[in-house]
Amino acid sequence: MGKQTLDLTDDLYSYLLEFSLRETPELRALRKETDQFENAQMQISPDQGQFMALLVKLIAAKRIIEVGTFTGYSALVMAQALPENGNIIACDTSKEWTTIAKKYWQLAGVNDSIDLRLAPALETLRILIDAGHTGQFDLVFIDADKVNIRNYFEHSLILLKAGGVVLIDNVLWSGRVIDDSDESDDTCSIRRFNEFLLHDERVDICMIPIGDGLTIARKK
Ligand code: CA
């Protein structure tokens, strides 16, 4: 092993989960149900979920925005880490997927702390900005369509307070970011965003090789 991150074999990843994962029964059941679907890979990994939940506690987040909710695992894991007066605005366009999400939020008793907005996320973010909620949020998790990744980030920065954190998911995109033959809109958008963020002086950053790659950006 050199300076790089350890190569996580299947066995080693199993060990990591066995000796660190504290998944609640609701999270586990939701993950199992989502695993049956073809696009189950849109769900974050359980270790990433636990990392995000810990981060919620570390920064004592109370107000969170999630851009891209899918079947609700990330919102649920963050909601379970929030204090009683905390809440999450969850943005998604799919009634079908978020119906599953709501079922598990209810089961876990956190449905009241998650405000689901079924609309294009950029619309919801603009509504929040126009309503004067700028500089009020502690954390934004961006995990939606990749073409708008920069747009979501810019809106998030406006809504975050100083010291607030943006988490951007899928920044390594299954390795496609370094595949020159891949010029799809999604891949190019993620590449452009990563290149942009490296030099964005408004934030402190760290790109973490967890899940499909997660960048943490802290607003200065
Ligand atoms: Ca994702």
JSON list of N, CA, C and O and ligand atoms in Angstrom, two decimals, residues 42 44 143 146 169-170, ligand 1:
[
{"chain": "A", "resi": 42, "resn": "MET", "atom": "N", "xyz": [-28.93, 3.93, -6.86]},
{"chain": "A", "resi": 42, "resn": "MET", "atom": "CA", "xyz": [-29.15, 5.34, -6.53]},
{"chain": "A", "resi": 42, "resn": "MET", "atom": "C", "xyz": [-29.22, 5.56, -5.02]},
{"chain": "A", "resi": 42, "resn": "MET", "atom": "O", "xyz": [-29.22, 6.69, -4.54]},
{"chain": "A", "resi": 44, "resn": "ILE", "atom": "N", "xyz": [-27.68, 5.49, -1.33]},
{"chain": "A", "resi": 44, "resn": "ILE", "atom": "CA", "xyz": [-26.32, 5.59, -0.78]},
{"chain": "A", "resi": 44, "resn": "ILE", "atom": "C", "xyz": [-25.99, 4.32, 0.00]},
{"chain": "A", "resi": 44, "resn": "ILE", "atom": "O", "xyz": [-26.87, 3.62, 0.47]},
{"chain": "A", "resi": 143, "resn": "ASP", "atom": "N", "xyz": [-27.72, 15.15, -4.38]},
{"chain": "A", "resi": 143, "resn": "ASP", "atom": "CA", "xyz": [-27.66, 13.80, -4.96]},
{"chain": "A", "resi": 143, "resn": "ASP", "atom": "C", "xyz": [-28.81, 13.62, -5.94]},
{"chain": "A", "resi": 143, "resn": "ASP", "atom": "O", "xyz": [-29.64, 12.74, -5.77]},
{"chain": "A", "resi": 146, "resn": "LYS", "atom": "N", "xyz": [-27.24, 14.91, -12.51]},
{"chain": "A", "resi": 146, "resn": "LYS", "atom": "CA", "xyz": [-25.87, 15.42, -12.47]},
{"chain": "A", "resi": 146, "resn": "LYS", "atom": "C", "xyz": [-25.65, 16.64, -13.38]},
{"chain": "A", "resi": 146, "resn": "LYS", "atom": "O", "xyz": [-24.71, 17.41, -13.16]},
{"chain": "A", "resi": 169, "resn": "ASP", "atom": "N", "xyz": [-22.71, 14.21, -3.86]},
{"chain": "A", "resi": 169, "resn": "ASP", "atom": "CA", "xyz": [-22.54, 12.77, -4.04]},
{"chain": "A", "resi": 169, "resn": "ASP", "atom": "C", "xyz": [-22.13, 12.43, -5.48]},
{"chain": "A", "resi": 169, "resn": "ASP", "atom": "O", "xyz": [-22.33, 13.22, -6.40]},
{"chain": "A", "resi": 170, "resn": "ASN", "atom": "N", "xyz": [-21.56, 11.26, -5.63]},
{"chain": "A", "resi": 170, "resn": "ASN", "atom": "CA", "xyz": [-21.21, 10.69, -6.96]},
{"chain": "A", "resi": 170, "resn": "ASN", "atom": "C", "xyz": [-20.11, 11.46, -7.69]},
{"chain": "A", "resi": 170, "resn": "ASN", "atom": "O", "xyz": [-20.07, 11.47, -8.92]},
{"chain": "B", "resi": 1, "resn": "CA", "atom": "CA", "xyz": [-25.99, 9.16, -5.32]}
]
